[in-house]
Amino acid sequence: MSENETTMETAILDGKALSQQIKQEIAAEVAEWVAQGHRKPHLAAVLVGNDGASRTYVDHKVKSCAQVGFTSTLIERPADITQAELLDIVHGLNADDGIDGFIVQLPLPRHIDDQAIIEAVDPKKDVDGFHPSNMGNLALGLPGFVPATPAGIMTMLERAGIETEGRHAVVIGRSSIVGTPMSLLLSRSGNPGNCTVTLCHSRTRNLAEECRRADILVAAVGRPEMIKADMVKEGAVVIDVGITRVEDPTAKRGYRLKGDVDYNDVAPKCSWITPVPGGVGPMTIVSLLRNTLAAAQRGASS
Ligand code: NAD
């Protein structure tokens, strides 16, 4: 190798390890909160129907509550619940002083209007950060609940000490729960933040070309392994949000979880990369716990 040549070292953004560390920090804060005479923070989750992935997510959330010393309540209803019945549950949770925050796990069955449910949640208990008033606060840079997945990614960048200021971030996917809030957070003034952001979506022309301009690439699409090495700049930070169950008869559960990034192809080119699983997913849950603790603390002081 000549003197000027360097080898690219890829570091893994280990969301699993970081989430365990942050859970310990939250548990310590909860213990202190309870020692001051407050009740434990209480998160409720509403799960409608029998979608396997949704059940797995909710189970993880409930388990994580126990790990940090929260109380949790799981409300399960069959897929044929009416919208009016679901709205009644939401109104009940809004009015329940014993609940600090709650989530209604998405997606909901087709006959239910997701947006009507989201808008019925009291913004003060909206720990998913999906209510228009929380989204509006995010867009304006005002305090409020930030959706858990983008918030978890920001924590990852911060804890890894990744410089974002002035860098070009490309976010693929414009959903209201991941891509759009992610693009807002990265462009906001702050650290991490202060990026120049390009938001790509299904109608973007020359996606590969846009991606190659990214110092920080966030893929939130849900198309397994769509990001290949020739779409990534040498030394980029690559954050893979995608989680898709891909059938695999050799796997214990009959499927494997695949990200949007072809990890083996892309990783050698990156400075940092998140694995799937064990990257963004665990950080999402940690952000939900943080939001719930904040809701409990705000509720107690109001
Ligand atoms: P979504 O279906 O709501 O949005 C997908 C986005 O991808 C859309 O904005 C669409 O315009 C864009 N898109 C579709 N095809 C495209 C293409 N060919 N090129 C460029 N853009 C394209 O999905 P979502 O809810 O934002 O979730 C995205 C992925 O992230 C899914 O795999 C989901 O399971 C996963 N997810 C993971 C977590 C986590 O905690 N890790 C949390 C939420 C979502």
Short mmCIF file of C-alpha atoms and ligand atoms in Angstrom, two decimals:
data_model
loop_
_atom_site.label_atom_id
_atom_site.label_comp_id
_atom_site.label_asym_id
_atom_site.label_seq_id
_atom_site.Cartn_x
_atom_site.Cartn_y
_atom_site.Cartn_z
CA MET A 1 0.00 0.00 0.00
CA SER A 2 1.38 3.48 -0.82
CA GLU A 3 1.71 6.15 1.87
CA ASN A 4 -1.41 8.00 0.74
CA GLU A 5 -3.68 5.01 0.66
CA THR A 6 -5.97 4.32 3.59
CA THR A 7 -8.24 1.41 4.37
CA MET A 8 -11.87 2.21 5.09
CA GLU A 9 -12.80 1.09 8.60
CA THR A 10 -16.50 0.42 8.96
CA ALA A 11 -17.97 0.86 12.42
CA ILE A 12 -21.26 -0.70 13.38
CA LEU A 13 -23.92 1.44 15.01
CA ASP A 14 -25.00 -1.17 17.52
CA GLY A 15 -28.54 -0.17 18.49
CA LYS A 16 -28.99 -3.21 20.68
CA ALA A 17 -26.03 -2.42 22.94
CA LEU A 18 -26.79 1.31 23.01
CA SER A 19 -30.45 0.70 23.82
CA GLN A 20 -29.47 -1.48 26.77
CA GLN A 21 -27.21 1.26 28.08
CA ILE A 22 -29.92 3.91 27.69
CA LYS A 23 -32.50 1.65 29.32
CA GLN A 24 -30.23 1.49 32.37
CA GLU A 25 -30.06 5.28 32.38
CA ILE A 26 -33.86 5.51 32.16
CA ALA A 27 -34.27 2.90 34.92
CA ALA A 28 -32.02 5.00 37.19
CA GLU A 29 -34.11 8.12 36.43
CA VAL A 30 -37.33 6.21 37.12
CA ALA A 31 -35.98 4.92 40.44
CA GLU A 32 -35.15 8.49 41.44
CA TRP A 33 -38.56 9.73 40.28
CA VAL A 34 -40.33 7.08 42.34
CA ALA A 35 -38.07 7.74 45.35
CA GLN A 36 -39.29 11.37 45.21
CA GLY A 37 -42.79 10.04 45.90
CA HIS A 38 -44.19 9.86 42.37
CA ARG A 39 -45.94 6.82 40.98
CA LYS A 40 -44.23 4.78 38.26
CA PRO A 41 -44.63 6.10 34.68
CA HIS A 42 -47.45 4.22 32.97
CA LEU A 43 -47.58 3.41 29.24
CA ALA A 44 -50.63 1.82 27.62
CA ALA A 45 -50.59 0.13 24.21
CA VAL A 46 -53.64 -0.68 22.10
CA LEU A 47 -53.22 -3.64 19.76
CA VAL A 48 -55.95 -4.33 17.20
CA GLY A 49 -56.11 -7.62 15.28
CA ASN A 50 -53.59 -10.40 14.85
CA ASP A 51 -50.78 -8.98 12.71
CA GLY A 52 -47.66 -10.92 13.71
CA ALA A 53 -45.21 -8.05 13.31
CA SER A 54 -47.42 -5.64 15.28
CA ARG A 55 -47.74 -8.16 18.11
CA THR A 56 -43.96 -8.61 18.21
CA TYR A 57 -43.42 -4.83 18.39
CA VAL A 58 -46.00 -4.38 21.15
CA ASP A 59 -44.59 -7.32 23.13
CA HIS A 60 -41.14 -5.72 22.98
CA LYS A 61 -42.56 -2.41 24.15
CA VAL A 62 -44.35 -4.03 27.10
CA LYS A 63 -41.24 -6.01 28.06
CA SER A 64 -39.09 -2.88 27.86
CA CYS A 65 -41.48 -1.04 30.22
CA ALA A 66 -40.84 -3.70 32.87
CA GLN A 67 -37.08 -3.42 32.32
CA VAL A 68 -37.03 0.29 33.18
CA GLY A 69 -39.56 0.14 36.02
CA PHE A 70 -42.65 1.46 34.20
CA THR A 71 -46.15 0.12 34.58
CA SER A 72 -47.67 -0.98 31.28
CA THR A 73 -51.14 -1.93 30.15
CA LEU A 74 -51.87 -3.85 26.97
CA ILE A 75 -55.36 -3.44 25.54
CA GLU A 76 -56.09 -6.04 22.86
CA ARG A 77 -59.10 -5.98 20.57
CA PRO A 78 -60.12 -8.13 17.59
CA ALA A 79 -59.68 -6.90 14.00
CA ASP A 80 -63.44 -6.35 13.62
CA ILE A 81 -63.59 -3.63 16.30
CA THR A 82 -65.50 -0.61 14.98
CA GLN A 83 -63.93 2.80 14.65
CA ALA A 84 -66.38 4.16 17.24
CA GLU A 85 -65.36 1.46 19.74
CA LEU A 86 -61.68 2.21 19.17
CA LEU A 87 -62.31 5.94 19.59
CA ASP A 88 -64.04 5.17 22.91
CA ILE A 89 -60.89 3.39 24.09
CA VAL A 90 -58.75 6.38 23.04
CA HIS A 91 -61.07 8.83 24.83
CA GLY A 92 -60.96 6.62 27.94
CA LEU A 93 -57.15 6.62 27.93
CA ASN A 94 -57.07 10.39 27.39
CA ALA A 95 -59.24 10.84 30.49
CA ASP A 96 -57.42 8.30 32.68
CA ASP A 97 -55.11 10.14 35.10
CA GLY A 98 -53.30 6.89 35.84
CA ILE A 99 -51.98 6.68 32.24
CA ASP A 100 -49.12 9.02 31.25
CA GLY A 101 -48.90 8.10 27.60
CA PHE A 102 -50.29 5.58 25.13
CA ILE A 103 -49.87 4.27 21.64
CA VAL A 104 -52.27 2.71 19.18
CA GLN A 105 -50.13 0.26 17.23
CA LEU A 106 -50.29 0.87 13.46
CA PRO A 107 -51.29 -0.29 10.91
CA LEU A 108 -54.96 -0.57 11.82
CA PRO A 109 -57.49 -2.71 9.89
CA ARG A 110 -58.60 -1.09 6.64
CA HIS A 111 -62.09 -0.14 7.84
CA ILE A 112 -60.56 2.15 10.45
CA ASP A 113 -59.30 5.61 9.53
CA ASP A 114 -55.79 5.77 11.07
CA GLN A 115 -55.77 9.56 10.93
CA ALA A 116 -59.04 9.87 12.88
CA ILE A 117 -57.53 7.72 15.65
CA ILE A 118 -54.24 9.63 15.67
CA GLU A 119 -56.08 12.95 15.93
CA ALA A 120 -58.21 11.68 18.82
CA VAL A 121 -55.15 11.07 21.02
CA ASP A 122 -54.51 13.86 23.54
CA PRO A 123 -51.25 15.46 22.30
CA LYS A 124 -49.98 15.46 25.92
CA LYS A 125 -50.23 11.65 25.96
CA ASP A 126 -49.17 11.14 22.33
CA VAL A 127 -45.84 9.43 23.08
CA ASP A 128 -45.65 8.18 19.47
CA GLY A 129 -45.54 11.85 18.39
CA PHE A 130 -47.97 11.27 15.50
CA HIS A 131 -50.61 13.90 16.42
CA PRO A 132 -50.65 16.92 14.06
CA SER A 133 -49.89 19.25 16.95
CA ASN A 134 -46.71 17.30 17.82
CA MET A 135 -45.76 17.09 14.14
CA GLY A 136 -46.36 20.85 13.86
CA ASN A 137 -44.14 21.51 16.88
CA LEU A 138 -41.45 19.37 15.29
CA ALA A 139 -41.65 21.31 12.03
CA LEU A 140 -41.41 24.60 13.94
CA GLY A 141 -38.58 23.43 16.20
CA LEU A 142 -40.80 23.73 19.30
CA PRO A 143 -40.84 21.23 22.18
CA GLY A 144 -43.16 18.26 21.82
CA PHE A 145 -43.09 14.52 21.35
CA VAL A 146 -40.88 13.43 18.45
CA PRO A 147 -41.77 10.19 16.65
CA ALA A 148 -39.78 7.38 18.22
CA THR A 149 -37.90 5.99 15.21
CA PRO A 150 -36.36 9.26 13.98
CA ALA A 151 -35.71 10.30 17.60
CA GLY A 152 -33.85 7.02 18.14
CA ILE A 153 -31.72 7.62 15.06
CA MET A 154 -30.79 11.11 16.30
CA THR A 155 -29.75 9.60 19.64
CA MET A 156 -27.60 7.04 17.82
CA LEU A 157 -25.84 9.75 15.80
CA GLU A 158 -25.32 11.84 18.93
CA ARG A 159 -23.96 9.03 21.10
CA ALA A 160 -21.59 7.86 18.35
CA GLY A 161 -20.29 11.43 18.05
CA ILE A 162 -21.04 11.54 14.33
CA GLU A 163 -20.57 15.03 12.93
CA THR A 164 -23.69 16.10 11.02
CA GLU A 165 -23.31 19.87 10.70
CA GLY A 166 -23.12 21.04 7.09
CA ARG A 167 -23.22 17.49 5.77
CA HIS A 168 -25.56 16.29 3.08
CA ALA A 169 -28.22 13.87 4.35
CA VAL A 170 -30.44 11.91 1.99
CA VAL A 171 -33.58 10.37 3.47
CA ILE A 172 -35.43 7.81 1.35
CA GLY A 173 -39.12 7.53 2.24
CA ARG A 174 -41.56 10.33 3.14
CA SER A 175 -43.92 8.62 5.59
CA SER A 176 -45.25 10.76 8.40
CA ILE A 177 -43.81 8.40 11.03
CA VAL A 178 -40.26 7.99 9.72
CA GLY A 179 -39.04 9.74 6.56
CA THR A 180 -40.68 13.15 6.92
CA PRO A 181 -39.87 13.69 10.64
CA MET A 182 -36.35 12.34 10.01
CA SER A 183 -35.77 14.94 7.30
CA LEU A 184 -37.03 17.69 9.62
CA LEU A 185 -34.82 16.61 12.52
CA LEU A 186 -31.69 16.41 10.39
CA SER A 187 -32.32 19.84 8.89
CA ARG A 188 -33.20 21.49 12.22
CA SER A 189 -30.68 23.69 13.97
CA GLY A 190 -28.92 21.59 16.61
CA ASN A 191 -26.47 18.83 17.21
CA PRO A 192 -27.12 16.41 15.64
CA GLY A 193 -28.78 18.47 12.92
CA ASN A 194 -27.78 21.33 10.64
CA CYS A 195 -27.65 18.99 7.64
CA THR A 196 -28.59 19.90 4.10
CA VAL A 197 -31.36 17.40 3.45
CA THR A 198 -32.73 15.75 0.32
CA LEU A 199 -35.95 13.78 0.80
CA CYS A 200 -36.43 11.01 -1.78
CA HIS A 201 -39.57 8.96 -2.39
CA SER A 202 -41.29 6.68 -4.86
CA ARG A 203 -41.44 9.41 -7.54
CA THR A 204 -37.79 10.48 -7.22
CA ARG A 205 -35.89 10.36 -10.50
CA ASN A 206 -32.36 8.96 -10.40
CA LEU A 207 -32.53 7.63 -6.86
CA ALA A 208 -29.05 6.09 -7.14
CA GLU A 209 -27.57 9.45 -8.13
CA GLU A 210 -29.26 11.22 -5.20
CA CYS A 211 -28.04 8.54 -2.79
CA ARG A 212 -24.46 8.81 -4.01
CA ARG A 213 -24.45 12.46 -2.87
CA ALA A 214 -25.23 11.46 0.71
CA ASP A 215 -22.77 11.82 3.57
CA ILE A 216 -25.58 10.42 5.71
CA LEU A 217 -28.05 8.07 4.04
CA VAL A 218 -31.26 7.04 5.81
CA ALA A 219 -33.31 4.34 4.07
CA ALA A 220 -36.93 4.04 5.26
CA VAL A 221 -38.78 2.33 2.43
CA GLY A 222 -39.56 -1.32 3.20
CA ARG A 223 -37.97 -2.84 0.08
CA PRO A 224 -35.48 -5.47 1.17
CA GLU A 225 -31.86 -4.85 0.14
CA MET A 226 -32.70 -2.17 -2.43
CA ILE A 227 -29.62 -0.09 -1.52
CA LYS A 228 -26.53 -1.52 -3.19
CA ALA A 229 -22.88 -0.49 -2.92
CA ASP A 230 -22.95 1.48 -6.19
CA MET A 231 -25.59 3.79 -4.63
CA VAL A 232 -23.41 4.74 -1.66
CA LYS A 233 -20.59 7.26 -1.37
CA GLU A 234 -17.29 6.01 0.06
CA GLY A 235 -17.24 6.81 3.79
CA ALA A 236 -20.99 7.48 4.14
CA VAL A 237 -22.97 6.91 7.32
CA VAL A 238 -25.78 4.49 6.41
CA ILE A 239 -28.87 4.13 8.59
CA ASP A 240 -31.18 1.28 7.65
CA VAL A 241 -34.71 1.72 9.00
CA GLY A 242 -36.38 -0.90 6.80
CA ILE A 243 -37.66 -4.10 8.35
CA THR A 244 -39.27 -6.64 6.05
CA ARG A 245 -40.08 -10.25 6.83
CA VAL A 246 -38.68 -12.33 3.98
CA GLU A 247 -39.72 -15.97 3.80
CA ASP A 248 -36.91 -18.39 4.51
CA PRO A 249 -37.74 -22.05 5.20
CA THR A 250 -34.26 -22.56 6.70
CA ALA A 251 -34.93 -19.96 9.42
CA LYS A 252 -36.40 -21.06 12.75
CA ARG A 253 -39.50 -18.85 12.39
CA GLY A 254 -39.81 -19.43 8.63
CA TYR A 255 -38.71 -15.87 7.82
CA ARG A 256 -35.76 -13.52 8.21
CA LEU A 257 -35.78 -9.79 8.85
CA LYS A 258 -34.23 -7.81 6.01
CA GLY A 259 -33.34 -4.16 5.90
CA ASP A 260 -33.54 -1.81 2.92
CA VAL A 261 -29.75 -1.96 2.64
CA ASP A 262 -27.82 -4.88 1.17
CA TYR A 263 -25.58 -4.97 4.24
CA ASN A 264 -22.79 -7.23 2.99
CA ASP A 265 -22.50 -5.29 -0.26
CA VAL A 266 -22.68 -1.80 1.29
CA ALA A 267 -20.90 -2.12 4.68
CA PRO A 268 -17.32 -2.16 3.33
CA LYS A 269 -17.88 1.33 1.83
CA CYS A 270 -19.33 2.95 4.95
CA SER A 271 -17.80 4.78 7.87
CA TRP A 272 -20.80 3.73 9.99
CA ILE A 273 -23.72 1.40 9.33
CA THR A 274 -26.69 0.03 11.29
CA PRO A 275 -27.40 -3.71 11.13
CA VAL A 276 -30.91 -5.19 10.76
CA PRO A 277 -31.95 -6.46 13.22
CA GLY A 278 -30.19 -4.81 16.14
CA GLY A 279 -29.82 -1.30 14.72
CA VAL A 280 -32.66 1.22 14.55
CA GLY A 281 -35.37 -1.10 15.97
CA PRO A 282 -34.17 -1.21 19.60
CA MET A 283 -33.53 2.56 19.53
CA THR A 284 -37.16 3.15 18.57
CA ILE A 285 -38.35 1.50 21.77
CA VAL A 286 -35.91 3.48 23.89
CA SER A 287 -37.30 6.73 22.43
CA LEU A 288 -40.82 5.64 23.26
CA LEU A 289 -39.73 5.02 26.86
CA ARG A 290 -38.06 8.45 26.98
CA ASN A 291 -41.22 10.11 25.69
CA THR A 292 -43.30 8.28 28.30
CA LEU A 293 -41.02 9.35 31.15
CA ALA A 294 -41.20 12.93 29.86
CA ALA A 295 -45.02 12.68 29.72
CA ALA A 296 -45.10 11.48 33.34
CA GLN A 297 -42.83 14.31 34.47
CA ARG A 298 -44.79 16.95 32.57
CA GLY A 299 -48.09 15.54 33.81
CA ALA A 300 -46.91 15.68 37.41
CA SER A 301 -45.82 19.32 37.08
CA SER A 302 -48.98 20.57 35.33
P1 NAD B 1 -44.33 3.60 4.30
O1 NAD B 1 -44.76 2.46 3.45
O2 NAD B 1 -45.33 4.44 4.98
O3 NAD B 1 -43.41 4.57 3.44
C1 NAD B 1 -42.48 4.08 2.51
C2 NAD B 1 -41.90 5.24 1.75
O4 NAD B 1 -40.99 4.72 0.80
C3 NAD B 1 -42.92 6.08 0.99
O5 NAD B 1 -42.77 7.42 1.37
C4 NAD B 1 -42.56 5.89 -0.49
O6 NAD B 1 -42.67 7.08 -1.24
C5 NAD B 1 -41.13 5.42 -0.42
N1 NAD B 1 -40.82 4.50 -1.52
C6 NAD B 1 -41.49 3.41 -1.92
N2 NAD B 1 -40.88 2.82 -2.95
C7 NAD B 1 -39.79 3.56 -3.22
C8 NAD B 1 -38.76 3.47 -4.18
N3 NAD B 1 -38.72 2.51 -5.08
N4 NAD B 1 -37.79 4.41 -4.17
C9 NAD B 1 -37.80 5.41 -3.27
N5 NAD B 1 -38.75 5.53 -2.32
C10 NAD B 1 -39.73 4.63 -2.30
O7 NAD B 1 -43.29 2.96 5.33
P2 NAD B 1 -42.76 3.45 6.77
O8 NAD B 1 -43.81 3.27 7.78
O9 NAD B 1 -42.07 4.75 6.66
O10 NAD B 1 -41.66 2.32 7.03
C11 NAD B 1 -40.58 2.13 6.14
C12 NAD B 1 -39.80 0.90 6.56
O11 NAD B 1 -39.27 1.11 7.87
C13 NAD B 1 -40.62 -0.38 6.65
O12 NAD B 1 -39.81 -1.47 6.31
C14 NAD B 1 -40.97 -0.46 8.13
O13 NAD B 1 -41.21 -1.78 8.56
C15 NAD B 1 -39.73 0.08 8.74
N6 NAD B 1 -39.90 0.68 10.06
C16 NAD B 1 -38.97 0.35 10.99
C17 NAD B 1 -39.04 0.90 12.24
C18 NAD B 1 -38.00 0.55 13.25
O14 NAD B 1 -38.18 0.75 14.41
N7 NAD B 1 -36.84 0.05 12.81
C19 NAD B 1 -40.07 1.78 12.58
C20 NAD B 1 -40.99 2.14 11.58
C21 NAD B 1 -40.88 1.58 10.32
#
